[in-house]
Short mmCIF file of C-alpha atoms in Angstrom, two decimals:
data_model
loop_
_atom_site.label_atom_id
_atom_site.label_comp_id
_atom_site.label_asym_id
_atom_site.label_seq_id
_atom_site.Cartn_x
_atom_site.Cartn_y
_atom_site.Cartn_z
CA MET A 249 163.36 -18.03 -60.71
CA LEU A 250 164.74 -14.75 -59.31
CA PHE A 251 164.27 -15.68 -55.62
CA PRO A 252 166.40 -18.89 -55.66
CA VAL A 253 169.26 -17.00 -57.36
CA ARG A 254 169.27 -14.36 -54.64
CA THR A 255 169.22 -17.04 -51.95
CA ARG A 256 172.12 -18.82 -53.59
CA ASP A 257 174.11 -15.59 -53.86
CA LEU A 258 173.43 -14.87 -50.19
CA VAL A 259 174.64 -18.32 -49.19
CA VAL A 260 177.82 -17.89 -51.27
CA LEU A 261 178.54 -14.48 -49.73
CA LEU A 262 177.92 -15.76 -46.22
CA THR A 263 180.15 -18.76 -46.81
CA CYS A 264 182.96 -16.54 -48.15
CA PHE A 265 182.64 -14.28 -45.14
CA LEU A 266 182.79 -17.20 -42.69
CA VAL A 267 185.80 -18.69 -44.50
CA HIS A 268 187.53 -15.30 -44.37
CA LEU A 269 186.72 -14.96 -40.67
CA ALA A 270 187.98 -18.45 -39.91
CA PHE A 271 191.17 -17.85 -41.90
CA ARG A 272 191.72 -14.55 -40.14
CA ASN A 273 191.25 -16.08 -36.69
CA LYS A 274 193.54 -18.96 -37.58
CA ARG A 275 196.14 -16.49 -38.83
CA LYS A 276 195.97 -14.62 -35.52
CA ARG A 277 196.37 -17.86 -33.59
CA LEU A 278 199.43 -18.81 -35.65
CA LEU A 279 200.99 -15.39 -35.13
CA ARG A 280 202.28 -14.38 -31.73
CA LEU A 281 202.35 -11.14 -29.87
CA PRO A 282 205.74 -9.52 -29.20
CA PRO A 283 207.50 -10.74 -26.04
CA GLY A 284 206.14 -9.29 -22.82
CA PRO A 285 205.83 -9.87 -19.09
CA VAL A 286 203.17 -12.12 -17.62
CA ARG A 287 199.78 -10.40 -17.58
CA TRP A 288 197.19 -10.58 -14.82
CA PRO A 289 193.56 -11.19 -15.82
CA ILE A 290 191.69 -7.99 -16.73
CA ILE A 291 194.25 -5.51 -15.33
CA GLY A 292 197.11 -6.93 -17.39
CA ASN A 293 200.39 -5.17 -16.54
CA ALA A 294 198.83 -2.04 -15.05
CA LEU A 295 200.34 -2.57 -11.60
CA MET A 296 203.90 -3.22 -12.74
CA VAL A 297 204.47 0.01 -14.68
CA PRO A 298 206.00 2.63 -12.34
CA ALA A 299 204.62 6.14 -11.95
CA THR A 300 207.99 7.77 -12.71
CA TYR A 301 210.98 7.19 -15.01
CA VAL A 302 208.91 4.95 -17.25
CA HIS A 303 211.51 5.23 -20.03
CA LYS A 304 214.11 3.53 -17.82
CA PHE A 305 211.65 0.85 -16.76
CA TYR A 306 210.78 0.03 -20.38
CA LYS A 307 214.47 -0.04 -21.36
CA LYS A 308 215.33 -2.54 -18.63
CA LEU A 309 212.23 -4.63 -19.34
CA SER A 310 213.18 -4.78 -23.01
CA GLU A 311 216.71 -5.89 -22.06
CA ASP A 312 215.37 -8.52 -19.63
CA LEU A 313 213.06 -9.92 -22.32
CA GLY A 314 215.79 -9.82 -24.94
CA SER A 315 213.61 -7.99 -27.44
CA LYS A 316 213.59 -4.46 -28.88
CA ILE A 317 209.84 -4.64 -29.36
CA ILE A 318 207.71 -5.72 -26.40
CA TYR A 319 204.03 -6.09 -25.57
CA LEU A 320 202.09 -5.08 -22.47
CA GLU A 321 198.40 -4.71 -21.65
CA CYS A 322 196.59 -2.33 -19.35
CA LEU A 323 192.91 -3.11 -18.81
CA LYS A 324 192.83 -4.94 -22.16
CA GLN A 325 194.53 -2.01 -23.94
CA PRO A 326 197.44 -3.32 -26.08
CA ILE A 327 200.70 -1.40 -25.65
CA ILE A 328 203.69 -1.88 -27.94
CA VAL A 329 207.01 -0.42 -26.76
CA ILE A 330 209.80 0.04 -29.31
CA SER A 331 213.40 0.43 -28.13
CA ASP A 332 215.15 0.19 -31.50
CA PHE A 333 215.59 2.99 -34.02
CA ASN A 334 215.30 0.78 -37.11
CA ILE A 335 212.08 -0.83 -35.87
CA ALA A 336 210.65 2.59 -35.10
CA ARG A 337 211.46 3.85 -38.60
CA GLU A 338 210.00 0.77 -40.23
CA LEU A 339 206.70 0.99 -38.37
CA LEU A 340 206.22 4.70 -37.66
CA GLU A 341 207.65 6.05 -40.92
CA LYS A 342 207.51 3.41 -43.67
CA ARG A 343 204.15 2.10 -42.44
CA SER A 344 202.90 5.51 -41.32
CA ALA A 345 199.50 4.92 -42.96
CA LEU A 346 198.77 2.49 -40.10
CA TYR A 347 200.73 4.12 -37.27
CA SER A 348 200.07 7.88 -37.48
CA SER A 349 197.11 8.31 -35.15
CA ARG A 350 197.15 9.09 -31.43
CA PRO A 351 195.57 7.25 -28.50
CA PRO A 352 192.87 9.04 -26.50
CA PHE A 353 194.52 11.31 -23.91
CA THR A 354 191.60 11.08 -21.51
CA MET A 355 192.48 13.82 -19.02
CA THR A 356 193.64 16.31 -21.65
CA ASN A 357 191.24 15.68 -24.50
CA GLU A 358 188.07 14.59 -22.70
CA VAL A 359 188.06 15.79 -19.08
CA ILE A 360 189.76 19.14 -19.71
CA GLY A 361 188.18 19.21 -23.16
CA PHE A 362 191.28 20.62 -24.84
CA ASN A 363 191.74 18.46 -27.92
CA CYS A 364 193.22 21.03 -30.28
CA LEU A 365 196.94 20.45 -29.76
CA LEU A 366 198.41 19.15 -33.00
CA SER A 367 200.75 16.80 -31.14
CA MET A 368 197.81 15.06 -29.43
CA MET A 369 195.19 15.06 -32.22
CA PRO A 370 194.20 11.77 -33.81
CA TYR A 371 195.20 11.46 -37.45
CA GLY A 372 192.49 12.81 -39.73
CA ASP A 373 191.13 15.84 -41.59
CA ARG A 374 191.33 18.21 -38.62
CA TRP A 375 194.94 17.27 -37.96
CA ARG A 376 195.83 17.74 -41.63
CA LEU A 377 194.15 21.16 -41.66
CA HIS A 378 196.03 22.41 -38.58
CA ARG A 379 199.33 21.09 -39.86
CA ARG A 380 198.85 22.62 -43.31
CA ILE A 381 198.10 26.08 -41.91
CA LEU A 382 201.05 25.82 -39.51
CA ILE A 383 203.50 24.77 -42.22
CA GLN A 384 202.31 27.57 -44.54
CA ASN A 385 203.32 30.09 -41.91
CA LEU A 386 206.64 28.39 -41.10
CA SER A 387 207.66 28.22 -44.78
CA GLU A 388 211.09 29.22 -46.12
CA LYS A 389 209.95 32.73 -47.07
CA ASN A 390 209.14 33.45 -43.40
CA ILE A 391 212.42 32.06 -42.02
CA PRO A 392 214.46 35.31 -42.36
CA GLU A 393 211.86 37.24 -40.35
CA ILE A 394 211.69 34.49 -37.72
CA ARG A 395 215.48 34.40 -37.40
CA GLU A 396 215.58 38.17 -37.00
CA LYS A 397 213.21 37.85 -34.02
CA VAL A 398 215.36 35.08 -32.54
CA LEU A 399 218.53 37.17 -32.76
CA ASP A 400 216.77 40.17 -31.24
CA PHE A 401 215.60 38.21 -28.21
CA ILE A 402 218.97 36.50 -27.72
CA ARG A 403 221.12 39.61 -28.07
CA LYS A 404 218.92 42.18 -26.33
CA GLY A 405 217.36 39.79 -23.86
CA LEU A 406 219.29 36.64 -22.96
CA LEU A 407 222.88 37.87 -23.31
CA SER A 408 222.12 41.12 -21.51
CA ASN A 409 220.28 39.36 -18.68
CA VAL A 410 223.03 36.75 -18.21
CA LEU A 411 225.62 39.54 -18.07
CA GLN A 412 223.65 41.41 -15.39
CA ASN A 413 222.56 38.38 -13.35
CA PRO A 414 224.42 35.16 -14.23
CA ASP A 415 222.91 33.21 -11.32
CA ASN A 416 219.36 33.07 -12.67
CA ILE A 417 219.90 31.16 -15.90
CA ARG A 418 216.64 29.24 -15.84
CA GLU A 419 214.50 32.36 -15.65
CA HIS A 420 216.54 34.10 -18.36
CA LEU A 421 216.13 31.15 -20.73
CA ALA A 422 212.42 30.78 -20.04
CA ASN A 423 211.80 34.48 -20.59
CA THR A 424 213.82 34.53 -23.81
CA ILE A 425 212.32 31.41 -25.38
CA GLY A 426 208.81 32.14 -24.14
CA GLY A 427 209.09 35.77 -25.23
CA PHE A 428 210.27 34.85 -28.70
CA SER A 429 207.50 32.25 -29.05
CA LEU A 430 204.79 34.73 -28.02
CA SER A 431 206.24 37.46 -30.24
CA MET A 432 206.43 35.12 -33.22
CA THR A 433 202.85 33.97 -32.65
CA TYR A 434 201.06 37.17 -31.59
CA GLY A 435 203.55 40.01 -32.13
CA THR A 436 203.24 40.62 -28.40
CA PRO A 437 205.77 43.02 -26.81
CA VAL A 438 207.50 41.10 -24.03
CA GLN A 439 209.38 42.42 -21.04
CA ARG A 440 213.05 41.45 -21.18
CA GLN A 441 212.86 40.18 -17.61
CA ARG A 442 210.13 38.30 -15.73
CA ASP A 443 207.38 38.91 -18.25
CA PRO A 444 204.05 37.95 -16.57
CA LEU A 445 202.51 36.50 -19.74
CA VAL A 446 205.54 34.28 -20.35
CA HIS A 447 205.43 33.08 -16.74
CA PHE A 448 201.70 32.39 -17.00
CA ALA A 449 202.07 30.52 -20.30
CA GLU A 450 204.84 28.34 -18.88
CA GLU A 451 202.69 27.48 -15.87
CA VAL A 452 199.71 26.61 -18.10
CA PHE A 453 201.72 24.26 -20.27
CA ASN A 454 203.41 22.59 -17.33
CA ASN A 455 199.91 21.83 -16.02
CA LEU A 456 198.79 20.60 -19.44
CA LEU A 457 201.88 18.43 -19.78
CA GLY A 458 201.20 16.89 -16.39
CA ALA A 459 197.60 16.21 -17.42
CA GLY A 460 198.83 13.79 -20.06
CA ALA A 461 200.94 11.77 -17.63
CA PRO A 462 199.35 8.48 -16.47
CA SER A 463 201.33 8.71 -13.23
CA LYS A 464 199.58 11.93 -12.20
CA TYR A 465 195.95 11.23 -13.05
CA MET A 466 194.47 7.74 -12.75
CA VAL A 467 191.78 8.66 -15.31
CA ASN A 468 194.50 8.35 -17.97
CA VAL A 469 194.79 4.69 -17.01
CA ILE A 470 191.15 3.92 -16.12
CA ALA A 471 189.17 6.00 -18.63
CA PRO A 472 185.67 5.25 -17.19
CA LEU A 473 186.63 7.37 -14.16
CA LYS A 474 185.80 10.39 -16.34
CA TYR A 475 182.11 9.65 -15.74
CA ILE A 476 182.17 9.95 -11.94
CA PRO A 477 180.43 13.09 -10.56
CA GLU A 478 182.46 15.94 -9.06
CA TRP A 479 181.11 15.30 -5.54
CA PHE A 480 182.31 11.67 -5.59
CA PRO A 481 185.44 10.81 -3.52
CA GLY A 482 188.53 10.75 -5.71
CA SER A 483 187.13 13.19 -8.28
CA GLY A 484 189.63 15.95 -7.47
CA PHE A 485 191.05 15.65 -10.98
CA LYS A 486 187.84 17.22 -12.30
CA LYS A 487 188.42 20.39 -10.30
CA GLU A 488 191.98 20.44 -11.60
CA ALA A 489 190.64 20.01 -15.13
CA LYS A 490 188.35 23.06 -14.75
CA LYS A 491 191.24 25.16 -13.51
CA ILE A 492 193.52 24.11 -16.37
CA ARG A 493 190.75 24.67 -18.92
CA SER A 494 190.16 28.18 -17.61
CA GLN A 495 193.88 28.94 -17.86
CA LEU A 496 194.04 27.58 -21.42
CA ASP A 497 191.03 29.61 -22.52
CA HIS A 498 192.62 32.77 -21.13
CA LEU A 499 195.92 32.03 -22.88
CA MET A 500 194.18 31.25 -26.17
CA GLU A 501 191.84 34.26 -26.14
CA GLU A 502 193.64 37.23 -24.58
CA PRO A 503 196.80 37.52 -26.72
CA PHE A 504 194.71 36.81 -29.83
CA ARG A 505 192.18 39.51 -28.90
CA GLU A 506 194.99 42.00 -28.31
CA THR A 507 196.51 41.25 -31.71
CA MET A 508 193.12 41.59 -33.43
CA GLY A 509 192.66 44.99 -31.77
CA LYS A 510 196.03 46.17 -33.06
CA MET A 511 195.18 44.92 -36.55
CA ASP A 512 192.04 47.07 -36.48
CA GLN A 513 194.17 50.06 -35.44
CA GLY A 514 196.86 49.32 -38.03
CA THR A 515 199.57 48.94 -35.37
CA ALA A 516 199.95 45.12 -35.28
CA ILE A 517 203.46 43.67 -35.58
CA PRO A 518 203.68 40.98 -38.31
CA CYS A 519 203.35 37.54 -36.74
CA PHE A 520 201.65 34.18 -37.26
CA VAL A 521 198.18 35.47 -36.34
CA THR A 522 198.32 38.56 -38.59
CA GLN A 523 199.71 36.61 -41.55
CA ALA A 524 197.20 33.78 -41.19
CA LEU A 525 194.25 36.18 -40.97
CA GLU A 526 195.48 38.38 -43.82
CA ARG A 527 196.11 35.39 -46.03
CA GLY A 528 192.52 34.38 -45.44
CA ASP A 529 190.78 31.06 -45.33
CA SER A 530 191.56 28.64 -48.15
CA THR A 531 189.64 25.85 -46.42
CA ASP A 532 186.02 24.78 -46.32
CA LEU A 533 185.58 26.32 -42.87
CA ASP A 534 183.40 29.35 -42.31
CA HIS A 535 185.11 32.48 -40.94
CA GLU A 536 184.30 31.78 -37.30
CA GLN A 537 185.66 28.24 -37.53
CA TYR A 538 188.81 29.46 -39.29
CA VAL A 539 189.45 32.07 -36.58
CA GLN A 540 189.05 29.39 -33.91
CA CYS A 541 191.52 27.23 -35.81
CA ILE A 542 194.08 30.06 -35.80
CA LYS A 543 193.61 30.52 -32.04
CA GLU A 544 194.27 26.84 -31.44
CA ILE A 545 197.36 26.76 -33.65
CA GLY A 546 198.71 29.84 -31.88
CA VAL A 547 198.69 27.96 -28.58
CA GLU A 548 200.38 24.99 -30.29
CA ILE A 549 203.25 27.16 -31.58
CA PHE A 550 204.14 28.42 -28.12
CA SER A 551 203.95 24.93 -26.61
CA ALA A 552 206.07 23.28 -29.31
CA LEU A 553 208.80 25.93 -29.48
CA PHE A 554 209.17 26.23 -25.73
CA GLU A 555 209.42 22.50 -25.08
CA THR A 556 211.88 21.74 -27.90
CA THR A 557 214.34 24.54 -27.13
CA PHE A 558 214.22 25.05 -23.37
CA VAL A 559 215.30 21.53 -22.34
CA PRO A 560 218.39 21.28 -24.61
CA LEU A 561 219.56 24.75 -23.57
CA MET A 562 219.20 23.97 -19.88
CA THR A 563 221.11 20.75 -20.52
CA PHE A 564 223.79 22.80 -22.30
CA PHE A 565 224.48 24.83 -19.14
CA LEU A 566 224.69 21.63 -17.14
CA VAL A 567 227.17 19.83 -19.40
CA MET A 568 229.39 22.86 -19.87
CA GLN A 569 229.99 22.80 -16.12
CA LYS A 570 230.59 19.05 -16.04
CA TYR A 571 232.75 18.90 -19.17
CA PRO A 572 235.00 21.99 -19.33
CA GLU A 573 237.15 20.47 -22.10
CA VAL A 574 234.11 20.30 -24.37
CA GLN A 575 233.41 23.95 -23.58
CA ARG A 576 236.98 24.94 -24.42
CA LYS A 577 236.90 23.20 -27.81
CA ALA A 578 233.53 24.70 -28.67
CA GLN A 579 234.70 28.21 -27.71
CA GLU A 580 237.85 27.87 -29.80
CA GLU A 581 235.75 26.95 -32.83
CA VAL A 582 233.32 29.85 -32.34
CA ASP A 583 236.21 32.31 -31.93
CA PHE A 584 237.94 30.99 -35.06
CA VAL A 585 234.80 31.13 -37.24
CA VAL A 586 233.24 34.32 -35.90
CA GLY A 587 236.24 36.37 -34.79
CA TYR A 588 236.23 38.93 -32.00
CA ASP A 589 234.56 41.97 -33.54
CA ARG A 590 230.98 40.70 -33.94
CA LEU A 591 228.40 38.28 -32.54
CA PRO A 592 227.57 34.94 -34.17
CA ASP A 593 224.99 35.00 -36.94
CA PHE A 594 222.94 32.26 -38.62
CA SER A 595 225.35 32.33 -41.57
CA ASP A 596 228.04 30.95 -39.23
CA ILE A 597 226.13 27.79 -38.33
CA PRO A 598 227.22 25.62 -41.32
CA HIS A 599 230.87 26.27 -40.37
CA LEU A 600 230.52 25.32 -36.70
CA LYS A 601 231.15 21.57 -36.99
CA PHE A 602 232.05 20.91 -33.38
CA ILE A 603 229.09 22.97 -32.16
CA SER A 604 226.97 20.74 -34.42
CA CYS A 605 228.33 17.69 -32.59
CA VAL A 606 227.61 19.35 -29.23
CA VAL A 607 223.99 19.93 -30.26
CA LYS A 608 223.59 16.33 -31.44
CA GLU A 609 225.04 15.05 -28.18
CA LEU A 610 222.73 17.31 -26.16
CA PHE A 611 219.75 15.69 -27.89
CA ARG A 612 221.21 12.22 -27.27
CA TRP A 613 222.53 12.58 -23.73
CA ASN A 614 219.31 14.01 -22.28
CA PRO A 615 216.45 13.45 -24.77
CA ILE A 616 213.83 16.20 -24.81
CA VAL A 617 211.10 13.56 -24.73
CA PRO A 618 212.55 10.31 -23.28
CA ILE A 619 209.29 8.54 -24.05
CA GLY A 620 208.04 9.73 -27.42
CA VAL A 621 204.44 10.87 -27.78
CA PRO A 622 202.52 7.59 -28.30
CA HIS A 623 201.21 6.61 -31.72
CA ALA A 624 198.12 4.46 -32.27
CA THR A 625 197.43 1.83 -34.91
CA THR A 626 194.34 2.27 -37.06
CA GLU A 627 194.54 -1.29 -38.42
CA GLU A 628 196.10 -4.55 -37.32
CA ASP A 629 199.58 -5.32 -38.62
CA VAL A 630 202.28 -7.98 -38.63
CA TYR A 631 205.96 -7.24 -38.08
CA MET A 632 208.76 -9.82 -37.81
CA GLY A 633 206.10 -12.46 -37.31
CA TYR A 634 204.58 -10.52 -34.41
CA TYR A 635 200.91 -9.58 -34.41
CA ILE A 636 200.19 -5.89 -33.74
CA PRO A 637 196.49 -5.48 -32.83
CA LYS A 638 194.37 -2.65 -34.18
CA GLY A 639 194.06 0.16 -31.64
CA SER A 640 197.44 -0.57 -30.05
CA ILE A 641 199.25 2.26 -28.28
CA VAL A 642 202.73 2.31 -29.82
CA VAL A 643 205.40 3.90 -27.62
CA PRO A 644 208.78 4.86 -29.12
CA ASN A 645 211.28 4.71 -26.26
CA SER A 646 213.59 7.53 -27.39
CA TYR A 647 215.71 7.16 -24.27
CA ALA A 648 216.49 3.51 -25.05
CA MET A 649 217.33 4.29 -28.68
CA LEU A 650 219.69 7.13 -27.81
CA GLN A 651 221.30 5.31 -24.85
CA ASP A 652 221.95 2.08 -26.74
CA GLU A 653 225.49 0.93 -25.91
CA GLN A 654 225.89 -0.84 -29.26
CA THR A 655 225.33 2.40 -31.16
CA PHE A 656 226.70 4.83 -28.58
CA PRO A 657 229.48 3.28 -26.44
CA GLU A 658 229.63 4.70 -22.90
CA PRO A 659 226.24 6.38 -23.37
CA GLU A 660 226.30 7.99 -19.93
CA LYS A 661 229.25 10.18 -20.98
CA PHE A 662 228.83 13.44 -22.87
CA MET A 663 231.07 12.90 -25.91
CA PRO A 664 230.44 15.14 -28.96
CA GLU A 665 233.40 13.46 -30.65
CA ARG A 666 231.29 10.34 -31.16
CA PHE A 667 229.70 12.09 -34.17
CA ILE A 668 233.03 12.98 -35.84
CA ALA A 669 234.29 10.65 -38.61
CA SER A 670 237.96 9.68 -39.02
CA ASP A 671 238.35 12.18 -41.86
CA GLY A 672 237.16 15.04 -39.66
CA GLY A 673 233.68 15.24 -41.14
CA LEU A 674 230.40 14.19 -39.53
CA ARG A 675 229.59 10.49 -39.30
CA ASP A 676 226.71 9.18 -41.37
CA ASP A 677 226.73 5.62 -40.02
CA ILE A 678 224.96 6.23 -36.69
CA ILE A 679 221.69 7.76 -35.58
CA ASP A 680 221.76 11.54 -35.88
CA PRO A 681 219.59 12.78 -32.97
CA GLU A 682 219.41 16.23 -34.53
CA PHE A 683 217.23 14.89 -37.34
CA PHE A 684 215.92 11.56 -36.06
CA VAL A 685 214.11 10.43 -32.89
CA THR A 686 214.25 13.83 -31.11
CA PHE A 687 211.40 15.50 -33.01
CA GLY A 688 209.22 12.46 -33.62
CA PHE A 689 208.64 9.97 -36.40
CA GLY A 690 206.88 9.84 -39.75
CA ARG A 691 203.87 12.05 -40.34
CA ARG A 692 203.89 13.14 -36.70
CA ILE A 693 207.31 14.78 -36.80
CA CYS A 694 207.36 18.28 -35.26
CA PRO A 695 206.73 20.88 -38.02
CA GLY A 696 208.78 23.49 -36.16
CA ALA A 697 211.88 21.31 -35.76
CA SER A 698 214.08 23.41 -38.07
CA ILE A 699 213.27 26.60 -36.13
CA ALA A 700 214.01 24.87 -32.81
CA ARG A 701 217.34 23.52 -34.10
CA SER A 702 218.54 26.85 -35.50
CA THR A 703 217.48 28.65 -32.29
CA ILE A 704 219.50 26.19 -30.20
CA TYR A 705 222.54 26.58 -32.46
CA ILE A 706 222.64 30.37 -32.42
CA THR A 707 221.93 30.55 -28.68
CA ILE A 708 224.79 28.20 -27.82
CA ALA A 709 227.23 29.92 -30.18
CA SER A 710 226.32 33.35 -28.79
CA LEU A 711 226.68 32.26 -25.16
CA LEU A 712 230.04 30.56 -25.75
CA HIS A 713 231.31 33.60 -27.64
CA LEU A 714 230.79 35.86 -24.62
CA PHE A 715 230.79 33.72 -21.47
CA ASN A 716 232.50 30.91 -19.63
CA VAL A 717 230.10 28.49 -17.92
CA SER A 718 231.47 27.22 -14.61
CA PRO A 719 230.09 25.65 -11.42
CA ALA A 720 229.32 27.65 -8.31
CA LEU A 721 232.11 27.95 -5.74
CA ASP A 722 231.94 26.77 -2.15
CA ALA A 723 233.07 28.73 0.94
CA GLU A 724 236.71 27.83 0.19
CA GLY A 725 236.48 29.02 -3.38
CA LYS A 726 236.45 25.52 -4.85
CA PRO A 727 233.97 24.39 -7.56
CA VAL A 728 230.92 22.68 -6.08
CA ASP A 729 230.69 19.07 -7.18
CA PHE A 730 227.20 18.07 -8.30
CA GLN A 731 225.40 15.22 -9.98
CA PRO A 732 222.75 15.93 -12.61
CA LYS A 733 219.24 14.80 -11.79
CA PHE A 734 216.35 15.01 -14.21
CA ARG A 735 212.67 15.33 -13.50
CA PRO A 736 210.66 12.10 -14.01
CA SER A 737 208.36 13.61 -16.65
CA SER A 738 207.64 13.13 -20.34
CA VAL A 739 209.74 16.22 -21.05
CA THR A 740 213.01 16.23 -19.12
CA SER A 741 214.76 19.21 -17.59
#
């Protein structure tokens, strides 16, 4: 009697499974994908997406299709592009359990073999571990020490260098931000001008950033290319990958080894590496694995801090030349709050309301990351009646959100006043780029965002307190007219 019962149960289970499968397939057929352009067989929309200024292409495509959420395919890979802030918050924050992973970055993660950057890791235990260790060392109790380092590099480095050589702003900024990032991470002494380690680190991360761009390496679009041998025509990207990997290994190992040596001698300057090692491992990793984890996070700190502060500060110098009236108002506020007998301090920041609007507008006018780092869905989903397939690459178009004419009239103009309410306070009825969009969404938001923001604030206040920013003069002594032009990369400058 036992055998027939088991057979019956098996039939019931199989029937339930088939009914569920049929219902699920019917549900998919009834639902529709978000609007999108016509797709070619197999290749989909791969040929229509440009190699540069993708954020502008997606914005126009979204406008042409009349939808803030659109669908494309590239070699059967679903791509969802979001051009609306509210949609992005709903999916990437409120439904973060489904939207917090990352797509495979083939060139970076697989060909180069560097898959330890927090910003590019898939969601999971390893990502949680790295983020937890990073946040522990960026906690409130460490903020005073971090701010002291920031002030030291700005006052003794940036301001002094600008005073001595005002024509080389880019190098001064890179050396200051890179120097502070390395000092905060490794306690490394940095030359106030043209530090070789800062220059090398910037070069390494520019190469790594380029490795993640589909426009530069076709393997990011056609992943099977990673299997071709190095002698095969068109495999030059593999030689590039070896070079970048060698640079990354050097950057990850050498400063760490130097700090370890100073710890043994008792001469190490307190920094992320010393604090993390002294605190010890509270994870399930063995000591060797924990040390490797600290090395990887150290590289992440430099990358994140440099990217999120350098671009807005370079933009600041640009807009001060183009909008002298904004500069005048900002200087008047700094002079009123700070006075003339000292330099700005972090305690002044809450009182610098117009400077706050300038910072917000810097983030809006030229977004640090015009196309946000892509998310990936771990399960299928439905939104507004649209079917979102499992494994979709979800792209938040930050540029489109922050250049939306409905939210920000005349978006091409630099207007800090757009964030000021009628009562003189700050508006709370529009997107605040200082806290939203700029540093990511949901669980993937940048853990060092508060440090980046405060660094930008104090740098701008200090520069405006001491200097006037003006365009170069031509042979007749007249200001040179110029038009800003931004690089077509994932991080603008």
